[in-house]
Amino acid sequence: ATSTAVALNFNQIGIATAFLVGGPMAGSGDPKGLQWYFVLMAVLCVALAVGTCLQFQAKPPTAPSPSEMDKQQNHNHKEPPFYASAIQFFRTPGFVRALAAFVCSITVTNVVGALIEEVMHRGGIEETWHVALAGGVFEVAIVLGGIVLGGYVDRTKNYKSVTTACLGISIILLLPLGLT
């Protein structure tokens, strides 16, 4: 669960960067700010792509999970085609519910992230840097929460109770946003 949380949620770091860097650069009202933001993003993307290509390995030095370690130790293991794996996942009891919970969580984080400026403005916070900081902290909290909760689920195997609690807490915390 921890490695999955890191892999799935690290997109939020890119969104946090957009809030913290793009907000002040593009939100200044000067068209040059937006232009320089896109130049910066292009340069960083090229640098990261080159770095990724130079460091890319066929597989990590250690298995990311116990199940993957078992597969590596069993030299006769052969991965089924994607289509067969997908069908197997959908036939696995509980998979559809876990998938629905994941889709709900992504929907909530994306909607809140997309509307955070409007919500902050309604709350009287107008300064670009404060809105950007709130958006960046929100996105980083998603990553850190995923790592902490993923570690807890790895240790306890309480996936259902953790997911249910997270969805319930999200509903309670999001209700005031709809009332403003």
JSON list of C-alpha atoms in Angstrom, two decimals:
[
{"chain": "A", "resi": 1, "resn": "ALA", "atom": "CA", "xyz": [0.00, 0.00, 0.00]},
{"chain": "A", "resi": 2, "resn": "THR", "atom": "CA", "xyz": [2.86, 2.43, 0.76]},
{"chain": "A", "resi": 3, "resn": "SER", "atom": "CA", "xyz": [4.55, 2.02, -2.62]},
{"chain": "A", "resi": 4, "resn": "THR", "atom": "CA", "xyz": [1.18, 2.33, -4.35]},
{"chain": "A", "resi": 5, "resn": "ALA", "atom": "CA", "xyz": [0.36, 5.47, -2.37]},
{"chain": "A", "resi": 6, "resn": "VAL", "atom": "CA", "xyz": [3.68, 7.04, -3.31]},
{"chain": "A", "resi": 7, "resn": "ALA", "atom": "CA", "xyz": [3.36, 6.12, -6.99]},
{"chain": "A", "resi": 8, "resn": "LEU", "atom": "CA", "xyz": [-0.24, 7.25, -7.33]},
{"chain": "A", "resi": 9, "resn": "ASN", "atom": "CA", "xyz": [-0.07, 10.37, -5.20]},
{"chain": "A", "resi": 10, "resn": "PHE", "atom": "CA", "xyz": [3.23, 11.84, -6.35]},
{"chain": "A", "resi": 11, "resn": "ASN", "atom": "CA", "xyz": [1.36, 13.53, -9.19]},
{"chain": "A", "resi": 12, "resn": "GLN", "atom": "CA", "xyz": [0.19, 15.85, -6.42]},
{"chain": "A", "resi": 13, "resn": "ILE", "atom": "CA", "xyz": [3.77, 17.17, -6.06]},
{"chain": "A", "resi": 14, "resn": "GLY", "atom": "CA", "xyz": [3.53, 18.44, -9.64]},
{"chain": "A", "resi": 15, "resn": "ILE", "atom": "CA", "xyz": [0.24, 20.12, -8.81]},
{"chain": "A", "resi": 16, "resn": "ALA", "atom": "CA", "xyz": [1.76, 21.62, -5.64]},
{"chain": "A", "resi": 17, "resn": "THR", "atom": "CA", "xyz": [4.62, 22.99, -7.74]},
{"chain": "A", "resi": 18, "resn": "ALA", "atom": "CA", "xyz": [2.09, 24.53, -10.11]},
{"chain": "A", "resi": 19, "resn": "PHE", "atom": "CA", "xyz": [0.42, 26.24, -7.14]},
{"chain": "A", "resi": 20, "resn": "LEU", "atom": "CA", "xyz": [3.63, 27.43, -5.49]},
{"chain": "A", "resi": 21, "resn": "VAL", "atom": "CA", "xyz": [5.54, 28.46, -8.63]},
{"chain": "A", "resi": 22, "resn": "GLY", "atom": "CA", "xyz": [2.86, 29.01, -11.25]},
{"chain": "A", "resi": 23, "resn": "GLY", "atom": "CA", "xyz": [0.48, 30.90, -8.97]},
{"chain": "A", "resi": 24, "resn": "PRO", "atom": "CA", "xyz": [2.84, 33.78, -8.22]},
{"chain": "A", "resi": 25, "resn": "MET", "atom": "CA", "xyz": [4.40, 33.81, -11.73]},
{"chain": "A", "resi": 26, "resn": "ALA", "atom": "CA", "xyz": [1.20, 33.58, -13.76]},
{"chain": "A", "resi": 27, "resn": "GLY", "atom": "CA", "xyz": [-1.08, 35.29, -11.26]},
{"chain": "A", "resi": 28, "resn": "SER", "atom": "CA", "xyz": [0.85, 38.55, -11.32]},
{"chain": "A", "resi": 29, "resn": "GLY", "atom": "CA", "xyz": [-1.34, 39.91, -14.13]},
{"chain": "A", "resi": 30, "resn": "ASP", "atom": "CA", "xyz": [1.69, 40.37, -16.37]},
{"chain": "A", "resi": 31, "resn": "PRO", "atom": "CA", "xyz": [1.53, 38.19, -19.55]},
{"chain": "A", "resi": 32, "resn": "LYS", "atom": "CA", "xyz": [5.33, 37.79, -19.34]},
{"chain": "A", "resi": 33, "resn": "GLY", "atom": "CA", "xyz": [4.88, 35.97, -16.00]},
{"chain": "A", "resi": 34, "resn": "LEU", "atom": "CA", "xyz": [2.81, 33.26, -17.65]},
{"chain": "A", "resi": 35, "resn": "GLN", "atom": "CA", "xyz": [5.27, 33.05, -20.53]},
{"chain": "A", "resi": 36, "resn": "TRP", "atom": "CA", "xyz": [8.24, 32.61, -18.17]},
{"chain": "A", "resi": 37, "resn": "TYR", "atom": "CA", "xyz": [6.30, 30.01, -16.20]},
{"chain": "A", "resi": 38, "resn": "PHE", "atom": "CA", "xyz": [5.85, 27.91, -19.35]},
{"chain": "A", "resi": 39, "resn": "VAL", "atom": "CA", "xyz": [9.54, 28.37, -20.25]},
{"chain": "A", "resi": 40, "resn": "LEU", "atom": "CA", "xyz": [10.51, 27.20, -16.76]},
{"chain": "A", "resi": 41, "resn": "MET", "atom": "CA", "xyz": [8.20, 24.17, -17.00]},
{"chain": "A", "resi": 42, "resn": "ALA", "atom": "CA", "xyz": [9.58, 23.24, -20.43]},
{"chain": "A", "resi": 43, "resn": "VAL", "atom": "CA", "xyz": [13.20, 23.44, -19.21]},
{"chain": "A", "resi": 44, "resn": "LEU", "atom": "CA", "xyz": [12.43, 21.42, -16.07]},
{"chain": "A", "resi": 45, "resn": "CYS", "atom": "CA", "xyz": [10.52, 18.79, -18.06]},
{"chain": "A", "resi": 46, "resn": "VAL", "atom": "CA", "xyz": [13.40, 18.34, -20.50]},
{"chain": "A", "resi": 47, "resn": "ALA", "atom": "CA", "xyz": [15.92, 18.10, -17.65]},
{"chain": "A", "resi": 48, "resn": "LEU", "atom": "CA", "xyz": [13.79, 15.55, -15.78]},
{"chain": "A", "resi": 49, "resn": "ALA", "atom": "CA", "xyz": [13.21, 13.49, -18.95]},
{"chain": "A", "resi": 50, "resn": "VAL", "atom": "CA", "xyz": [16.94, 13.38, -19.68]},
{"chain": "A", "resi": 51, "resn": "GLY", "atom": "CA", "xyz": [17.68, 12.47, -16.04]},
{"chain": "A", "resi": 52, "resn": "THR", "atom": "CA", "xyz": [15.06, 9.73, -16.13]},
{"chain": "A", "resi": 53, "resn": "CYS", "atom": "CA", "xyz": [16.48, 8.26, -19.34]},
{"chain": "A", "resi": 54, "resn": "LEU", "atom": "CA", "xyz": [20.02, 8.27, -17.93]},
{"chain": "A", "resi": 55, "resn": "GLN", "atom": "CA", "xyz": [19.00, 6.58, -14.68]},
{"chain": "A", "resi": 56, "resn": "PHE", "atom": "CA", "xyz": [16.30, 4.21, -15.94]},
{"chain": "A", "resi": 57, "resn": "GLN", "atom": "CA", "xyz": [16.70, 0.55, -14.97]},
{"chain": "A", "resi": 58, "resn": "ALA", "atom": "CA", "xyz": [14.77, -2.53, -16.09]},
{"chain": "A", "resi": 59, "resn": "LYS", "atom": "CA", "xyz": [13.71, -3.17, -12.49]},
{"chain": "A", "resi": 60, "resn": "PRO", "atom": "CA", "xyz": [14.49, -1.78, -9.03]},
{"chain": "A", "resi": 61, "resn": "PRO", "atom": "CA", "xyz": [17.38, -3.28, -7.05]},
{"chain": "A", "resi": 62, "resn": "THR", "atom": "CA", "xyz": [14.92, -4.57, -4.43]},
{"chain": "A", "resi": 63, "resn": "ALA", "atom": "CA", "xyz": [11.36, -5.74, -4.89]},
{"chain": "A", "resi": 64, "resn": "PRO", "atom": "CA", "xyz": [8.80, -3.00, -4.05]},
{"chain": "A", "resi": 65, "resn": "SER", "atom": "CA", "xyz": [6.45, -5.41, -2.27]},
{"chain": "A", "resi": 66, "resn": "PRO", "atom": "CA", "xyz": [6.40, -8.89, -0.71]},
{"chain": "A", "resi": 67, "resn": "SER", "atom": "CA", "xyz": [4.21, -10.22, -3.54]},
{"chain": "A", "resi": 68, "resn": "GLU", "atom": "CA", "xyz": [6.70, -8.96, -6.13]},
{"chain": "A", "resi": 69, "resn": "MET", "atom": "CA", "xyz": [9.54, -10.56, -4.14]},
{"chain": "A", "resi": 70, "resn": "ASP", "atom": "CA", "xyz": [7.68, -13.89, -4.28]},
{"chain": "A", "resi": 71, "resn": "LYS", "atom": "CA", "xyz": [7.34, -13.54, -8.06]},
{"chain": "A", "resi": 72, "resn": "GLN", "atom": "CA", "xyz": [11.05, -12.84, -8.43]},
{"chain": "A", "resi": 73, "resn": "GLN", "atom": "CA", "xyz": [12.00, -15.86, -6.32]},
{"chain": "A", "resi": 74, "resn": "ASN", "atom": "CA", "xyz": [9.70, -18.12, -8.34]},
{"chain": "A", "resi": 75, "resn": "HIS", "atom": "CA", "xyz": [11.65, -18.27, -11.60]},
{"chain": "A", "resi": 76, "resn": "ASN", "atom": "CA", "xyz": [8.78, -20.09, -13.35]},
{"chain": "A", "resi": 77, "resn": "HIS", "atom": "CA", "xyz": [6.39, -17.15, -12.84]},
{"chain": "A", "resi": 78, "resn": "LYS", "atom": "CA", "xyz": [5.15, -15.60, -16.05]},
{"chain": "A", "resi": 79, "resn": "GLU", "atom": "CA", "xyz": [3.02, -12.43, -16.10]},
{"chain": "A", "resi": 80, "resn": "PRO", "atom": "CA", "xyz": [-0.31, -12.91, -17.89]},
{"chain": "A", "resi": 81, "resn": "PRO", "atom": "CA", "xyz": [-1.31, -10.50, -20.69]},
{"chain": "A", "resi": 82, "resn": "PHE", "atom": "CA", "xyz": [-2.87, -7.21, -19.56]},
{"chain": "A", "resi": 83, "resn": "TYR", "atom": "CA", "xyz": [-6.38, -8.19, -20.68]},
{"chain": "A", "resi": 84, "resn": "ALA", "atom": "CA", "xyz": [-6.26, -11.41, -18.62]},
{"chain": "A", "resi": 85, "resn": "SER", "atom": "CA", "xyz": [-4.93, -9.51, -15.58]},
{"chain": "A", "resi": 86, "resn": "ALA", "atom": "CA", "xyz": [-7.66, -6.88, -15.87]},
{"chain": "A", "resi": 87, "resn": "ILE", "atom": "CA", "xyz": [-10.39, -9.54, -15.99]},
{"chain": "A", "resi": 88, "resn": "GLN", "atom": "CA", "xyz": [-8.82, -11.31, -13.01]},
{"chain": "A", "resi": 89, "resn": "PHE", "atom": "CA", "xyz": [-8.78, -8.05, -11.01]},
{"chain": "A", "resi": 90, "resn": "PHE", "atom": "CA", "xyz": [-12.44, -7.34, -11.74]},
{"chain": "A", "resi": 91, "resn": "ARG", "atom": "CA", "xyz": [-13.35, -10.89, -10.67]},
{"chain": "A", "resi": 92, "resn": "THR", "atom": "CA", "xyz": [-11.44, -10.54, -7.39]},
{"chain": "A", "resi": 93, "resn": "PRO", "atom": "CA", "xyz": [-13.87, -9.95, -4.50]},
{"chain": "A", "resi": 94, "resn": "GLY", "atom": "CA", "xyz": [-13.60, -6.37, -3.27]},
{"chain": "A", "resi": 95, "resn": "PHE", "atom": "CA", "xyz": [-11.66, -5.00, -6.25]},
{"chain": "A", "resi": 96, "resn": "VAL", "atom": "CA", "xyz": [-14.55, -3.00, -7.71]},
{"chain": "A", "resi": 97, "resn": "ARG", "atom": "CA", "xyz": [-15.22, -1.37, -4.33]},
{"chain": "A", "resi": 98, "resn": "ALA", "atom": "CA", "xyz": [-11.54, -0.52, -3.89]},
{"chain": "A", "resi": 99, "resn": "LEU", "atom": "CA", "xyz": [-11.48, 0.90, -7.40]},
{"chain": "A", "resi": 100, "resn": "ALA", "atom": "CA", "xyz": [-14.60, 2.98, -6.69]},
{"chain": "A", "resi": 101, "resn": "ALA", "atom": "CA", "xyz": [-13.02, 4.32, -3.48]},
{"chain": "A", "resi": 102, "resn": "PHE", "atom": "CA", "xyz": [-9.87, 5.25, -5.41]},
{"chain": "A", "resi": 103, "resn": "VAL", "atom": "CA", "xyz": [-11.88, 7.02, -8.11]},
{"chain": "A", "resi": 104, "resn": "CYS", "atom": "CA", "xyz": [-13.82, 8.91, -5.41]},
{"chain": "A", "resi": 105, "resn": "SER", "atom": "CA", "xyz": [-10.60, 10.01, -3.71]},
{"chain": "A", "resi": 106, "resn": "ILE", "atom": "CA", "xyz": [-9.07, 11.24, -6.97]},
{"chain": "A", "resi": 107, "resn": "THR", "atom": "CA", "xyz": [-12.30, 13.08, -7.82]},
{"chain": "A", "resi": 108, "resn": "VAL", "atom": "CA", "xyz": [-12.42, 14.81, -4.44]},
{"chain": "A", "resi": 109, "resn": "THR", "atom": "CA", "xyz": [-8.77, 15.89, -4.49]},
{"chain": "A", "resi": 110, "resn": "ASN", "atom": "CA", "xyz": [-8.99, 17.17, -8.06]},
{"chain": "A", "resi": 111, "resn": "VAL", "atom": "CA", "xyz": [-12.21, 19.11, -7.46]},
{"chain": "A", "resi": 112, "resn": "VAL", "atom": "CA", "xyz": [-10.92, 20.68, -4.24]},
{"chain": "A", "resi": 113, "resn": "GLY", "atom": "CA", "xyz": [-7.59, 21.49, -5.90]},
{"chain": "A", "resi": 114, "resn": "ALA", "atom": "CA", "xyz": [-9.29, 23.04, -8.92]},
{"chain": "A", "resi": 115, "resn": "LEU", "atom": "CA", "xyz": [-11.63, 25.16, -6.81]},
{"chain": "A", "resi": 116, "resn": "ILE", "atom": "CA", "xyz": [-9.27, 26.14, -4.01]},
{"chain": "A", "resi": 117, "resn": "GLU", "atom": "CA", "xyz": [-8.75, 29.67, -5.34]},
{"chain": "A", "resi": 118, "resn": "GLU", "atom": "CA", "xyz": [-12.48, 30.33, -5.45]},
{"chain": "A", "resi": 119, "resn": "VAL", "atom": "CA", "xyz": [-12.99, 28.90, -1.97]},
{"chain": "A", "resi": 120, "resn": "MET", "atom": "CA", "xyz": [-10.12, 30.98, -0.57]},
{"chain": "A", "resi": 121, "resn": "HIS", "atom": "CA", "xyz": [-11.49, 34.13, -2.21]},
{"chain": "A", "resi": 122, "resn": "ARG", "atom": "CA", "xyz": [-14.94, 33.46, -0.71]},
{"chain": "A", "resi": 123, "resn": "GLY", "atom": "CA", "xyz": [-13.24, 33.17, 2.65]},
{"chain": "A", "resi": 124, "resn": "GLY", "atom": "CA", "xyz": [-11.65, 36.60, 2.20]},
{"chain": "A", "resi": 125, "resn": "ILE", "atom": "CA", "xyz": [-8.16, 35.44, 1.25]},
{"chain": "A", "resi": 126, "resn": "GLU", "atom": "CA", "xyz": [-7.26, 37.30, -1.95]},
{"chain": "A", "resi": 127, "resn": "GLU", "atom": "CA", "xyz": [-3.45, 37.45, -1.99]},
{"chain": "A", "resi": 128, "resn": "THR", "atom": "CA", "xyz": [-2.02, 35.19, -4.71]},
{"chain": "A", "resi": 129, "resn": "TRP", "atom": "CA", "xyz": [0.80, 33.83, -2.53]},
{"chain": "A", "resi": 130, "resn": "HIS", "atom": "CA", "xyz": [-1.60, 32.79, 0.27]},
{"chain": "A", "resi": 131, "resn": "VAL", "atom": "CA", "xyz": [-3.88, 30.99, -2.18]},
{"chain": "A", "resi": 132, "resn": "ALA", "atom": "CA", "xyz": [-0.85, 29.31, -3.81]},
{"chain": "A", "resi": 133, "resn": "LEU", "atom": "CA", "xyz": [0.50, 28.28, -0.40]},
{"chain": "A", "resi": 134, "resn": "ALA", "atom": "CA", "xyz": [-2.86, 26.80, 0.64]},
{"chain": "A", "resi": 135, "resn": "GLY", "atom": "CA", "xyz": [-3.06, 24.84, -2.63]},
{"chain": "A", "resi": 136, "resn": "GLY", "atom": "CA", "xyz": [0.53, 23.61, -2.32]},
{"chain": "A", "resi": 137, "resn": "VAL", "atom": "CA", "xyz": [0.08, 22.51, 1.30]},
{"chain": "A", "resi": 138, "resn": "PHE", "atom": "CA", "xyz": [-3.15, 20.72, 0.38]},
{"chain": "A", "resi": 139, "resn": "GLU", "atom": "CA", "xyz": [-1.37, 18.74, -2.36]},
{"chain": "A", "resi": 140, "resn": "VAL", "atom": "CA", "xyz": [1.67, 17.89, -0.20]},
{"chain": "A", "resi": 141, "resn": "ALA", "atom": "CA", "xyz": [-0.69, 16.77, 2.59]},
{"chain": "A", "resi": 142, "resn": "ILE", "atom": "CA", "xyz": [-2.23, 14.29, 0.13]},
{"chain": "A", "resi": 143, "resn": "VAL", "atom": "CA", "xyz": [1.19, 12.73, -0.53]},
{"chain": "A", "resi": 144, "resn": "LEU", "atom": "CA", "xyz": [2.20, 12.62, 3.14]},
{"chain": "A", "resi": 145, "resn": "GLY", "atom": "CA", "xyz": [-1.21, 11.28, 4.16]},
{"chain": "A", "resi": 146, "resn": "GLY", "atom": "CA", "xyz": [-0.94, 8.58, 1.51]},
{"chain": "A", "resi": 147, "resn": "ILE", "atom": "CA", "xyz": [2.48, 7.54, 2.78]},
{"chain": "A", "resi": 148, "resn": "VAL", "atom": "CA", "xyz": [1.41, 7.48, 6.44]},
{"chain": "A", "resi": 149, "resn": "LEU", "atom": "CA", "xyz": [-1.90, 5.72, 5.79]},
{"chain": "A", "resi": 150, "resn": "GLY", "atom": "CA", "xyz": [-0.27, 3.37, 3.27]},
{"chain": "A", "resi": 151, "resn": "GLY", "atom": "CA", "xyz": [2.29, 2.36, 5.91]},
{"chain": "A", "resi": 152, "resn": "TYR", "atom": "CA", "xyz": [-0.50, 1.79, 8.42]},
{"chain": "A", "resi": 153, "resn": "VAL", "atom": "CA", "xyz": [-2.44, -0.37, 5.95]},
{"chain": "A", "resi": 154, "resn": "ASP", "atom": "CA", "xyz": [0.74, -2.33, 5.15]},
{"chain": "A", "resi": 155, "resn": "ARG", "atom": "CA", "xyz": [1.19, -3.12, 8.85]},
{"chain": "A", "resi": 156, "resn": "THR", "atom": "CA", "xyz": [-2.44, -3.74, 9.85]},
{"chain": "A", "resi": 157, "resn": "LYS", "atom": "CA", "xyz": [-4.15, -4.83, 6.60]},
{"chain": "A", "resi": 158, "resn": "ASN", "atom": "CA", "xyz": [-7.16, -2.67, 7.64]},
{"chain": "A", "resi": 159, "resn": "TYR", "atom": "CA", "xyz": [-7.77, -1.39, 4.12]},
{"chain": "A", "resi": 160, "resn": "LYS", "atom": "CA", "xyz": [-11.56, -1.21, 4.35]},
{"chain": "A", "resi": 161, "resn": "SER", "atom": "CA", "xyz": [-11.76, 0.61, 7.67]},
{"chain": "A", "resi": 162, "resn": "VAL", "atom": "CA", "xyz": [-9.05, 3.10, 6.64]},
{"chain": "A", "resi": 163, "resn": "THR", "atom": "CA", "xyz": [-10.74, 3.79, 3.28]},
{"chain": "A", "resi": 164, "resn": "THR", "atom": "CA", "xyz": [-14.16, 4.16, 4.90]},
{"chain": "A", "resi": 165, "resn": "ALA", "atom": "CA", "xyz": [-12.77, 6.50, 7.56]},
{"chain": "A", "resi": 166, "resn": "CYS", "atom": "CA", "xyz": [-10.98, 8.62, 4.94]},
{"chain": "A", "resi": 167, "resn": "LEU", "atom": "CA", "xyz": [-14.13, 8.96, 2.83]},
{"chain": "A", "resi": 168, "resn": "GLY", "atom": "CA", "xyz": [-16.24, 9.82, 5.89]},
{"chain": "A", "resi": 169, "resn": "ILE", "atom": "CA", "xyz": [-13.76, 12.41, 7.18]},
{"chain": "A", "resi": 170, "resn": "SER", "atom": "CA", "xyz": [-13.53, 13.90, 3.68]},
{"chain": "A", "resi": 171, "resn": "ILE", "atom": "CA", "xyz": [-17.30, 14.32, 3.50]},
{"chain": "A", "resi": 172, "resn": "ILE", "atom": "CA", "xyz": [-17.40, 15.98, 6.91]},
{"chain": "A", "resi": 173, "resn": "LEU", "atom": "CA", "xyz": [-14.51, 18.34, 6.11]},
{"chain": "A", "resi": 174, "resn": "LEU", "atom": "CA", "xyz": [-15.85, 19.23, 2.65]},
{"chain": "A", "resi": 175, "resn": "LEU", "atom": "CA", "xyz": [-19.38, 20.09, 3.83]},
{"chain": "A", "resi": 176, "resn": "PRO", "atom": "CA", "xyz": [-18.39, 23.60, 4.96]},
{"chain": "A", "resi": 177, "resn": "LEU", "atom": "CA", "xyz": [-16.96, 24.31, 1.50]},
{"chain": "A", "resi": 178, "resn": "GLY", "atom": "CA", "xyz": [-20.39, 23.82, -0.02]},
{"chain": "A", "resi": 179, "resn": "LEU", "atom": "CA", "xyz": [-21.99, 26.09, 2.55]},
{"chain": "A", "resi": 180, "resn": "THR", "atom": "CA", "xyz": [-19.80, 29.14, 1.83]}
]
